[in-house]
């Protein structure tokens, strides 16, 4: 897939314009969106991604469109998991409800910047060293095992990293969030940083960790940098509104971690199989590929990922429903 420079330019301008509108809305009127408002925005962003995929189909064919949709679905599910951590961070630092939109939007912008840098680095590595798929695949399998071992995200599991601890110790901090700015000036003329700065440090470092998982995952689906980038962007757009739309539903997705672990493990194995099939390392099979290693088609990848996430979601909601009924029965007794 050969993407001209002008297509990159138009895409970047259009995406920046959409983000600017989001920033303008929050800048003018910080508020907690209603379910109707949040639902409308989420539907708009999902529809935008679907339309974009159709455009890719028309311009580059079904294979490229399938790669975009599979990558977008994978990144979207990983982004929902990212929301769990955002919820924990905002609860931990007691971010006022009307400021949470601002925190989420800045967090999403930071995630876009970090993922953009990782995509550029990943594309450069893959173009020069095909064996990097061995490393990506092993890392994803390790991440999947870690997800299963650690279980659900919990507020007690959140640990302040060294950067957060340093900032809290070294910077003069106020006790109030104020109007959501990063600093305030006291009546005596002293400038203090607000807890909002600490929250953004926590969000930014979390985005960095999630980028380490998501970028190898998307490169396991497509090697085209344009599709990798746009799938990530569309997965992150609307995440702020999704946070308010899902609300308490996030806590009910108890098996999401297991579903994501299966998806990451599948993509990790897929990467290793592809690396074996196209092997060029001289100390492995004399630098020749293994013809027995299958190349998993994109349509099968999409079905497996979609099916896994659907099963994890339905199983989560069924378990949550059973747990609620048990609690009601025990309360009555």
Short mmCIF file of C-alpha atoms in Angstrom, two decimals, residues 25-222:
data_model
loop_
_atom_site.label_atom_id
_atom_site.label_comp_id
_atom_site.label_asym_id
_atom_site.label_seq_id
_atom_site.Cartn_x
_atom_site.Cartn_y
_atom_site.Cartn_z
CA UNK A 25 -15.87 22.42 23.71
CA UNK A 26 -14.05 21.62 26.95
CA UNK A 27 -12.25 24.96 27.07
CA UNK A 28 -15.49 26.90 26.79
CA UNK A 29 -17.67 24.75 29.00
CA UNK A 30 -16.06 22.21 31.36
CA UNK A 31 -18.88 19.87 32.35
CA UNK A 32 -19.94 16.27 32.83
CA UNK A 33 -21.67 15.22 29.58
CA UNK A 34 -25.11 13.65 29.70
CA UNK A 35 -25.68 10.08 28.50
CA UNK A 36 -27.31 11.46 25.34
CA UNK A 37 -24.38 13.77 24.59
CA UNK A 38 -21.77 11.08 25.29
CA UNK A 39 -23.68 8.48 23.28
CA UNK A 40 -24.02 10.81 20.29
CA UNK A 41 -20.29 11.55 20.23
CA UNK A 42 -19.31 7.87 20.59
CA UNK A 43 -21.70 6.95 17.74
CA UNK A 44 -20.20 9.76 15.64
CA UNK A 45 -16.59 8.58 16.18
CA UNK A 46 -17.44 4.90 15.59
CA UNK A 47 -19.33 5.86 12.42
CA UNK A 48 -16.36 7.96 11.31
CA UNK A 49 -14.06 4.93 11.71
CA UNK A 50 -16.45 2.70 9.75
CA UNK A 51 -16.70 5.25 6.94
CA UNK A 52 -12.92 5.65 6.89
CA UNK A 53 -12.57 1.86 6.54
CA UNK A 54 -14.92 1.94 3.55
CA UNK A 55 -12.73 4.66 2.03
CA UNK A 56 -9.67 2.45 2.54
CA UNK A 57 -11.57 -0.42 0.85
CA UNK A 58 -12.38 1.73 -2.19
CA UNK A 59 -8.85 3.16 -2.45
CA UNK A 60 -6.69 0.16 -1.55
CA UNK A 61 -8.87 -2.97 -1.57
CA UNK A 62 -10.43 -5.39 0.91
CA UNK A 63 -7.13 -6.60 2.40
CA UNK A 64 -6.14 -3.10 3.54
CA UNK A 65 -9.66 -2.38 4.83
CA UNK A 66 -9.66 -5.66 6.77
CA UNK A 67 -6.32 -4.76 8.33
CA UNK A 68 -7.66 -1.34 9.34
CA UNK A 69 -10.85 -2.72 10.91
CA UNK A 70 -8.98 -5.50 12.75
CA UNK A 71 -6.35 -3.07 14.00
CA UNK A 72 -8.97 -0.52 15.04
CA UNK A 73 -10.99 -3.13 16.94
CA UNK A 74 -7.88 -4.39 18.74
CA UNK A 75 -6.70 -0.89 19.67
CA UNK A 76 -10.21 0.11 20.73
CA UNK A 77 -10.45 -2.82 23.14
CA UNK A 78 -7.01 -1.99 24.56
CA UNK A 79 -8.10 1.64 24.93
CA UNK A 80 -11.13 0.56 26.97
CA UNK A 81 -8.71 -1.24 29.29
CA UNK A 82 -6.79 2.04 29.44
CA UNK A 83 -9.98 3.66 30.77
CA UNK A 84 -9.89 1.37 33.81
CA UNK A 85 -6.55 2.84 34.81
CA UNK A 86 -7.76 6.40 34.13
CA UNK A 87 -10.71 5.73 36.48
CA UNK A 88 -8.33 4.49 39.17
CA UNK A 89 -6.01 7.50 38.80
CA UNK A 90 -8.84 10.03 38.97
CA UNK A 91 -10.35 8.30 42.00
CA UNK A 92 -6.94 8.11 43.68
CA UNK A 93 -6.30 11.84 43.26
CA UNK A 94 -9.97 12.83 43.79
CA UNK A 95 -10.31 14.73 40.51
CA UNK A 96 -13.56 16.78 40.55
CA UNK A 97 -16.17 15.36 38.20
CA UNK A 98 -16.43 18.53 36.07
CA UNK A 99 -12.65 18.46 35.43
CA UNK A 100 -12.47 14.80 34.41
CA UNK A 101 -13.25 15.63 30.76
CA UNK A 102 -10.17 17.86 30.63
CA UNK A 103 -7.98 15.17 32.19
CA UNK A 104 -9.25 12.57 29.72
CA UNK A 105 -8.75 14.78 26.67
CA UNK A 106 -5.20 15.76 27.64
CA UNK A 107 -4.48 12.10 28.38
CA UNK A 108 -5.75 11.13 24.92
CA UNK A 109 -3.61 13.81 23.23
CA UNK A 110 -0.56 12.56 25.15
CA UNK A 111 -1.38 9.00 24.08
CA UNK A 112 -1.60 10.09 20.43
CA UNK A 113 1.78 11.81 20.59
CA UNK A 114 3.47 8.84 22.30
CA UNK A 115 1.91 6.27 19.98
CA UNK A 116 2.90 8.36 16.97
CA UNK A 117 6.52 8.26 18.12
CA UNK A 118 6.36 4.50 18.77
CA UNK A 119 4.73 3.88 15.37
CA UNK A 120 7.53 5.75 13.60
CA UNK A 121 10.17 3.81 15.55
CA UNK A 122 8.40 0.47 15.02
CA UNK A 123 8.01 1.05 11.27
CA UNK A 124 11.71 1.91 10.97
CA UNK A 125 12.72 -1.23 12.89
CA UNK A 126 10.46 -3.53 10.86
CA UNK A 127 11.69 -2.14 7.53
CA UNK A 128 15.29 -2.84 8.54
CA UNK A 129 15.03 -5.93 10.74
CA UNK A 130 12.27 -8.47 10.09
CA UNK A 131 13.46 -10.50 13.08
CA UNK A 132 12.02 -7.82 15.39
CA UNK A 133 8.74 -9.76 15.10
CA UNK A 134 10.28 -12.43 17.34
CA UNK A 135 10.71 -9.77 20.04
CA UNK A 136 7.26 -8.23 19.49
CA UNK A 137 5.62 -11.65 19.60
CA UNK A 138 7.40 -12.75 22.78
CA UNK A 139 6.57 -9.42 24.44
CA UNK A 140 2.86 -9.75 23.64
CA UNK A 141 2.72 -13.31 24.97
CA UNK A 142 4.47 -12.13 28.15
CA UNK A 143 1.97 -9.24 28.46
CA UNK A 144 -0.93 -11.69 28.04
CA UNK A 145 0.43 -13.89 30.84
CA UNK A 146 0.85 -10.80 33.05
CA UNK A 147 -2.75 -9.74 32.41
CA UNK A 148 -4.09 -13.16 33.45
CA UNK A 149 -1.80 -13.33 36.49
CA UNK A 150 -2.60 -9.83 37.77
CA UNK A 151 -6.35 -10.13 37.24
CA UNK A 152 -8.65 -7.12 37.35
CA UNK A 153 -7.40 -3.55 37.64
CA UNK A 154 -7.89 -2.35 41.20
CA UNK A 155 -7.25 0.95 42.96
CA UNK A 156 -5.11 -0.80 45.55
CA UNK A 157 -2.83 -2.09 42.76
CA UNK A 158 -1.99 1.43 41.54
CA UNK A 159 1.47 2.41 42.69
CA UNK A 160 2.91 5.88 42.27
CA UNK A 161 5.96 5.69 40.02
CA UNK A 162 9.25 7.45 40.72
CA UNK A 163 8.32 10.50 38.60
CA UNK A 164 5.07 11.06 40.52
CA UNK A 165 6.82 10.64 43.88
CA UNK A 166 9.54 13.09 42.84
CA UNK A 167 7.02 15.69 41.65
CA UNK A 168 5.01 15.47 44.88
CA UNK A 169 8.18 15.87 46.92
CA UNK A 170 10.03 18.51 44.89
CA UNK A 171 7.27 20.80 43.59
CA UNK A 172 5.33 23.34 45.71
CA UNK A 173 1.77 22.03 45.53
CA UNK A 174 -1.59 23.54 46.42
CA UNK A 175 -4.30 21.43 48.04
CA UNK A 176 -7.02 22.48 45.58
CA UNK A 177 -7.61 21.80 41.89
CA UNK A 178 -9.03 25.30 41.50
CA UNK A 179 -10.36 25.85 37.99
CA UNK A 180 -8.28 23.00 36.54
CA UNK A 181 -5.10 24.89 35.69
CA UNK A 182 -1.66 23.45 36.35
CA UNK A 183 -0.62 26.31 38.63
CA UNK A 184 -2.12 29.09 40.75
CA UNK A 185 -0.77 32.25 42.35
CA UNK A 186 -1.53 32.74 46.04
CA UNK A 187 -2.49 36.03 47.68
CA UNK A 188 1.15 36.46 48.74
CA UNK A 189 2.30 36.16 45.13
CA UNK A 190 3.73 32.64 45.45
CA UNK A 191 3.15 30.29 42.53
CA UNK A 192 1.98 26.79 43.42
CA UNK A 193 1.33 23.80 41.20
CA UNK A 194 -2.10 22.20 41.50
CA UNK A 195 -2.80 18.45 41.88
CA UNK A 196 -3.84 18.57 38.19
CA UNK A 197 -0.14 18.51 37.23
CA UNK A 198 0.44 15.33 39.28
CA UNK A 199 -2.62 13.74 37.69
CA UNK A 200 -1.30 14.53 34.21
CA UNK A 201 2.10 13.03 35.07
CA UNK A 202 0.30 9.86 36.19
CA UNK A 203 -1.83 9.80 33.02
CA UNK A 204 1.18 10.46 30.77
CA UNK A 205 3.32 7.68 32.25
CA UNK A 206 0.34 5.31 32.02
CA UNK A 207 -0.07 6.21 28.34
CA UNK A 208 3.59 5.36 27.80
CA UNK A 209 3.14 1.89 29.30
CA UNK A 210 0.01 1.21 27.24
CA UNK A 211 1.77 2.33 24.06
CA UNK A 212 4.38 -0.37 24.67
CA UNK A 213 1.58 -2.97 24.51
CA UNK A 214 -0.58 -1.54 21.76
CA UNK A 215 2.03 -0.78 19.10
CA UNK A 216 3.46 -4.34 18.83
CA UNK A 217 -0.15 -5.59 18.78
CA UNK A 218 -1.16 -3.44 15.82
CA UNK A 219 2.05 -4.26 13.91
CA UNK A 220 1.04 -7.89 14.31
CA UNK A 221 -2.00 -7.10 12.17
CA UNK A 222 -0.59 -4.71 9.57
#
